[in-house]
Tab-separated table of C-alpha atoms in Angstrom:
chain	number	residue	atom	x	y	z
A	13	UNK	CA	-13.709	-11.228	-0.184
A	14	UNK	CA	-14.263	-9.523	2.781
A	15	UNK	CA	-13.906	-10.826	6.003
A	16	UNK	CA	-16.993	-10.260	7.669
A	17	UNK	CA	-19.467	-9.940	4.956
A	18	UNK	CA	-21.965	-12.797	6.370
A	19	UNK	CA	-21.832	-11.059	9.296
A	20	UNK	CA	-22.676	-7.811	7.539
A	21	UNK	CA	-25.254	-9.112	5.201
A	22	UNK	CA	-27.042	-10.789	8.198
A	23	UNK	CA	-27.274	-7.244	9.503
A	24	UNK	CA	-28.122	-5.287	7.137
A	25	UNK	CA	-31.356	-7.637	6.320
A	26	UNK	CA	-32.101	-7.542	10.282
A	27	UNK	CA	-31.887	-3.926	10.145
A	28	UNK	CA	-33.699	-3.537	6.647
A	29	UNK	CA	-36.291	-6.065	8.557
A	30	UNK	CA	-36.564	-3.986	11.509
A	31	UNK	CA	-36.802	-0.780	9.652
A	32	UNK	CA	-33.694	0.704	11.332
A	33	UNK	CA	-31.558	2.454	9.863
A	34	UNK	CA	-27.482	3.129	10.287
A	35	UNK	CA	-28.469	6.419	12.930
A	36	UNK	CA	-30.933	4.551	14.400
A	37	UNK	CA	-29.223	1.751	15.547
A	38	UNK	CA	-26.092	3.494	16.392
A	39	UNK	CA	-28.701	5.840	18.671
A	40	UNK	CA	-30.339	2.683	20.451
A	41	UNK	CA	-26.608	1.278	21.027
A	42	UNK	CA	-24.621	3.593	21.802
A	43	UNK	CA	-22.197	2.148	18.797
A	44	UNK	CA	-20.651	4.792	17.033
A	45	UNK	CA	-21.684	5.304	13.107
A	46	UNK	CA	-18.602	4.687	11.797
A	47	UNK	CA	-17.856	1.583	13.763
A	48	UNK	CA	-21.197	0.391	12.191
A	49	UNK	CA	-20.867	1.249	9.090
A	50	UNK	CA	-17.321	-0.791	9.386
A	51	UNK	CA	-19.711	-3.916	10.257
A	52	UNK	CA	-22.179	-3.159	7.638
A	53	UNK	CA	-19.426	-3.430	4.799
A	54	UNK	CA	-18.041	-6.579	6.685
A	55	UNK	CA	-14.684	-4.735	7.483
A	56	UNK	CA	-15.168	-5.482	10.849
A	57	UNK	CA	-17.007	-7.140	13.609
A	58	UNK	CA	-17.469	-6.524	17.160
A	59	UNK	CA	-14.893	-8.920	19.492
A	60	UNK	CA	-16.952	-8.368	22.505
A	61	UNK	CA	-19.903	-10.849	22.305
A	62	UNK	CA	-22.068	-8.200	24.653
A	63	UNK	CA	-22.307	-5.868	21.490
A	64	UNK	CA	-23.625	-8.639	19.254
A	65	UNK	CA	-26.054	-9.506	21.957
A	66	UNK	CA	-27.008	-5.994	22.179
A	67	UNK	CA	-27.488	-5.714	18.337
A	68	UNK	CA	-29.698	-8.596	17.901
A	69	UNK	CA	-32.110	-7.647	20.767
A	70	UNK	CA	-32.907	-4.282	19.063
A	71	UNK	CA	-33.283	-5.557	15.732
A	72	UNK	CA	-34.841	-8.555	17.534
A	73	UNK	CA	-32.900	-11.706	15.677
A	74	UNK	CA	-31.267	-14.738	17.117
A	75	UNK	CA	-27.941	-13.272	18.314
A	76	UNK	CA	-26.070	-17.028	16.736
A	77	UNK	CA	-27.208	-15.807	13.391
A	78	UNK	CA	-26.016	-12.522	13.480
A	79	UNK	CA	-22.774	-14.021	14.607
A	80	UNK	CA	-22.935	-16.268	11.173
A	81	UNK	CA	-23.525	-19.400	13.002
A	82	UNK	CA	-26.066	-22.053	11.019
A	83	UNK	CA	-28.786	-21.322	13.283
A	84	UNK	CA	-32.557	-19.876	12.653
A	85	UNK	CA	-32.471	-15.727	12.192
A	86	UNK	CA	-35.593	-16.280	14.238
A	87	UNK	CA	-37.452	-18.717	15.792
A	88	UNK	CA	-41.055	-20.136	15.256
A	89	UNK	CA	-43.461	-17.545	16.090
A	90	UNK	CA	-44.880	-19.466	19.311
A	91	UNK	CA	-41.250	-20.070	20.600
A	92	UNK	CA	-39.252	-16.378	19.849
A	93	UNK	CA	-34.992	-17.603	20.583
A	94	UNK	CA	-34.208	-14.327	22.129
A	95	UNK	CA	-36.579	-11.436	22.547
A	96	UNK	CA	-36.150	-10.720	26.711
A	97	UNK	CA	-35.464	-12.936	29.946
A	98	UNK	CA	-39.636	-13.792	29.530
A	99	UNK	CA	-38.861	-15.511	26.129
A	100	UNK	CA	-35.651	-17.014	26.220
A	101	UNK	CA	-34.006	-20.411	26.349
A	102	UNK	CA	-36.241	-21.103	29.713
A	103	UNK	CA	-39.596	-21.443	28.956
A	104	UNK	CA	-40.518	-20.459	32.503
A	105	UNK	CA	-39.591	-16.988	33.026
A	106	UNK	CA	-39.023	-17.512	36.546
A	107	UNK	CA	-36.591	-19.844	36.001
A	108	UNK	CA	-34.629	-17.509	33.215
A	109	UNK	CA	-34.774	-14.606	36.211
A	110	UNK	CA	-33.427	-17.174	38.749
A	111	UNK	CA	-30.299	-18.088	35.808
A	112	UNK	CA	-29.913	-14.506	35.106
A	113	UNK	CA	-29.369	-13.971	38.568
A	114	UNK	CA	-27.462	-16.595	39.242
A	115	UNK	CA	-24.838	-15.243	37.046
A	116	UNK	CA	-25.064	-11.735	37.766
A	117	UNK	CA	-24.177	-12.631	41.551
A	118	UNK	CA	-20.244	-12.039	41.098
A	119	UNK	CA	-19.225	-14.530	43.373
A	120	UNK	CA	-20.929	-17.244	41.776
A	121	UNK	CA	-21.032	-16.269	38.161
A	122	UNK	CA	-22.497	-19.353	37.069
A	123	UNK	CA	-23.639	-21.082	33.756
A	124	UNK	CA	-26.007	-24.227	33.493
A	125	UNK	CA	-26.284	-26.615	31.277
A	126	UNK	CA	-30.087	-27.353	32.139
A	127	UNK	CA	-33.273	-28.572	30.188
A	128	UNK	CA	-35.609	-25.797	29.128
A	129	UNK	CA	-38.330	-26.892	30.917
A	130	UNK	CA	-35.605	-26.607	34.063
A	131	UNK	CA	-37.807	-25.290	37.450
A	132	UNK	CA	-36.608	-22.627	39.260
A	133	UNK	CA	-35.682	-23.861	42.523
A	134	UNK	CA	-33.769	-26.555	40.778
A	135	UNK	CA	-31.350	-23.790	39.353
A	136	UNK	CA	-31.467	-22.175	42.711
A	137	UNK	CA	-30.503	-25.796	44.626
A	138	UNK	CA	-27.760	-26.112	41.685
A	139	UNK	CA	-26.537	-22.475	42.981
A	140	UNK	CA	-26.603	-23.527	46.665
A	141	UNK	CA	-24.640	-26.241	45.899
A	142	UNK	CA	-22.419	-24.712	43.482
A	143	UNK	CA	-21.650	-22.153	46.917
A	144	UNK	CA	-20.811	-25.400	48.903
A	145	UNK	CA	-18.353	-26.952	46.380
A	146	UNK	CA	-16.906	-23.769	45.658
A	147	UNK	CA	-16.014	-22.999	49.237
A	148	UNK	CA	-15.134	-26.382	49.700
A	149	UNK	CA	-12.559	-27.000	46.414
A	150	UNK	CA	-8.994	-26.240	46.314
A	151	UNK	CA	-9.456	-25.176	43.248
A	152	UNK	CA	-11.073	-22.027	44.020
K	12	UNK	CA	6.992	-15.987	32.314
K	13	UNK	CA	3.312	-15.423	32.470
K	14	UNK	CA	0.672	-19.031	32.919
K	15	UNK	CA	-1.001	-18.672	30.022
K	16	UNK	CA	-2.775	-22.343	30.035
K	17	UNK	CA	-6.190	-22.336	30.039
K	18	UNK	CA	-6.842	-24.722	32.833
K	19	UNK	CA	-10.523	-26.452	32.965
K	20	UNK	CA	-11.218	-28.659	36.145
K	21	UNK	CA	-14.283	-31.307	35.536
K	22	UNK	CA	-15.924	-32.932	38.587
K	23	UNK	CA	-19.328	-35.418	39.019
K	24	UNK	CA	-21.384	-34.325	40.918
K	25	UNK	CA	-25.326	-34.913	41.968
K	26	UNK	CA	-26.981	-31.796	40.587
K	27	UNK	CA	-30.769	-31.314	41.004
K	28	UNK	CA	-33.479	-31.379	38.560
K	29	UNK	CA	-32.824	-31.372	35.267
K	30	UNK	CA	-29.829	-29.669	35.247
K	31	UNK	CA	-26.615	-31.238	32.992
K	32	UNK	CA	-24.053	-29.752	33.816
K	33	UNK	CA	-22.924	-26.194	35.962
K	34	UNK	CA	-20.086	-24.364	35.278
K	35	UNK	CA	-17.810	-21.433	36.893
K	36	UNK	CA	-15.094	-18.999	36.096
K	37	UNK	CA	-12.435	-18.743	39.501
K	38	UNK	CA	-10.821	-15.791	39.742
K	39	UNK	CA	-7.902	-16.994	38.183
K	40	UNK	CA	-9.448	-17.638	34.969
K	41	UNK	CA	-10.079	-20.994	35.550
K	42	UNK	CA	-12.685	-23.330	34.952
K	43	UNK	CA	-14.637	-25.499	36.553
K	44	UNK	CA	-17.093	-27.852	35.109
K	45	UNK	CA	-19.565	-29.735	37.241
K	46	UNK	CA	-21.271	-32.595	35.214
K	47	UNK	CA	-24.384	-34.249	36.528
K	48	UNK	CA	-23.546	-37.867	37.955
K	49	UNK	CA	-26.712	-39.286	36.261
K	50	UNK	CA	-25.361	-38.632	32.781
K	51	UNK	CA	-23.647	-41.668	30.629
K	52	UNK	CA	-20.609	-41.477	29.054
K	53	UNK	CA	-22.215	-39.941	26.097
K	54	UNK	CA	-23.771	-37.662	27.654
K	55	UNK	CA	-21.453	-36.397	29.540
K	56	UNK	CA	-19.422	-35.654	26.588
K	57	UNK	CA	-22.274	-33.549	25.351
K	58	UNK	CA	-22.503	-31.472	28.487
K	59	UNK	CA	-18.806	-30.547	28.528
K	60	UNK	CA	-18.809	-30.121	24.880
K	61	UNK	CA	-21.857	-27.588	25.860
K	62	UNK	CA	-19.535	-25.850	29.200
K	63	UNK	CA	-16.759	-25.723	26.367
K	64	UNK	CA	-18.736	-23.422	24.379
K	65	UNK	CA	-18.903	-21.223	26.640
K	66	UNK	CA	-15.277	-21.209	27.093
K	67	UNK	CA	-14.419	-20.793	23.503
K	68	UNK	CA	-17.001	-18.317	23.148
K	69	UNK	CA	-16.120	-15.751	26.403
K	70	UNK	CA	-19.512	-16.583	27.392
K	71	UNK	CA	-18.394	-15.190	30.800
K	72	UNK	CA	-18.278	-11.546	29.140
K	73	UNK	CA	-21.612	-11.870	28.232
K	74	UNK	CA	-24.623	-10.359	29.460
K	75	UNK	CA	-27.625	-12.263	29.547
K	76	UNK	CA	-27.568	-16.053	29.866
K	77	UNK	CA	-31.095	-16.043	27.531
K	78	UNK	CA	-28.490	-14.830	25.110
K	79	UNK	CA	-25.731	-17.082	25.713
K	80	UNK	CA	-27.892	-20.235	26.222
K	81	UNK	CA	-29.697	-19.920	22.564
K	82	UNK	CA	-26.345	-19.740	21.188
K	83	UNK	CA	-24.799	-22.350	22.777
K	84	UNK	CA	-27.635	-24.990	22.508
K	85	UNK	CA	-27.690	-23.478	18.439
């Protein structure tokens, strides 16, 4: 059996689904053909997470299913999983822009653990005081 | 010989709102993981199972926390 072939079923329905073909999506993500059609036969599957990511916002699935995790290929239509910072795991976009931020800034580079529902200038308090312990522990 | 443990620091800490747990890459490769004071036992295990995801997972080479956060809450 092959090694990847969840993976590659998963994304050959997502592109069948988005009506994207092989050239397409190799066009839209800069992936070269032959590395996809390696994934599409489930001979191989992208190590770096960031290409999975990248995948499953073009053909617009739940990036944990393409991955072959037990999780919806989308969400309800109301609540999309992934589709762009404005319909995320946040549901207030502000507050997704404020995380995205927060871990973009390189000498923070943070990740929360917070509620969906999570305001923004409780993220950006958790930052500030992220900046405080951080200069403040040993640790680094 | 090269350290090649994968060393993960936990503290408690107060964090605001409804935030869980926080967690940060050093420049060493480390971790730290900052878990909310208000959280029981049990949940405290959840929120460093959660930070631990992101560990196994290289979350930290990701791109977009919308991304990683669906994933990791999966």
């Amino acid at each position: 059996m092959k090694k990847y072939a969840e993976n590659a079923r998963r994304l050959k329905l997502a592109m069948s689904e988005a009506g994207l073909s092989q050239k397409d999506l190799s066009a839209r993500t800069g992936i070269g053909k032959s590395s996809l059609s390696q994934y599409m036969n489930g001979l191989n599957w992208p190590d770096d997470n960031r290409k999975v990511g990248q995948i499953a916002e073009i053909l617009n699935v739940n990036p944990a299913w393409l991955m072959g995790f037990d999780a919806q290929m989308q969400t309800e239509d109301d609540q999309p999983v992934v589709k762009s910072a404005h319909h995320g795991w946040y549901t207030d976009p502000e507050t997704a822009k404020v995380a995205q931020e927060i871990f973009d800034d390189r000498d923070l580079h943070a990740l929360f653990d917070a509620a969906r529902d999570s305001k923004p200038e409780d993220l950006q308090m958790a930052a500030d005081l992220l900046r405080r312990l951080k200069g403040t522990n040993p640790d680094g | 010989m090269a350290d090649e443990c994968l060393r993960i620091y936990t503290y408690t800490v107060d964090l605001p709102g409804k935030t869980n747990e926080a967690i940060l890459q050093g420049a060493d490769d480390s971790y730290t993981v900052y878990l909310d004071t208000s959280l029981d036992l049990n949940g405290r295990r959840e929120a460093l199972l959660h930070a631990m995801k992101h560990i196994i997972y290289n979350d930290f080479n990701n791109i977009s926390v919308d991304a990683i956060e669906n994933r990791a809450h999966a």
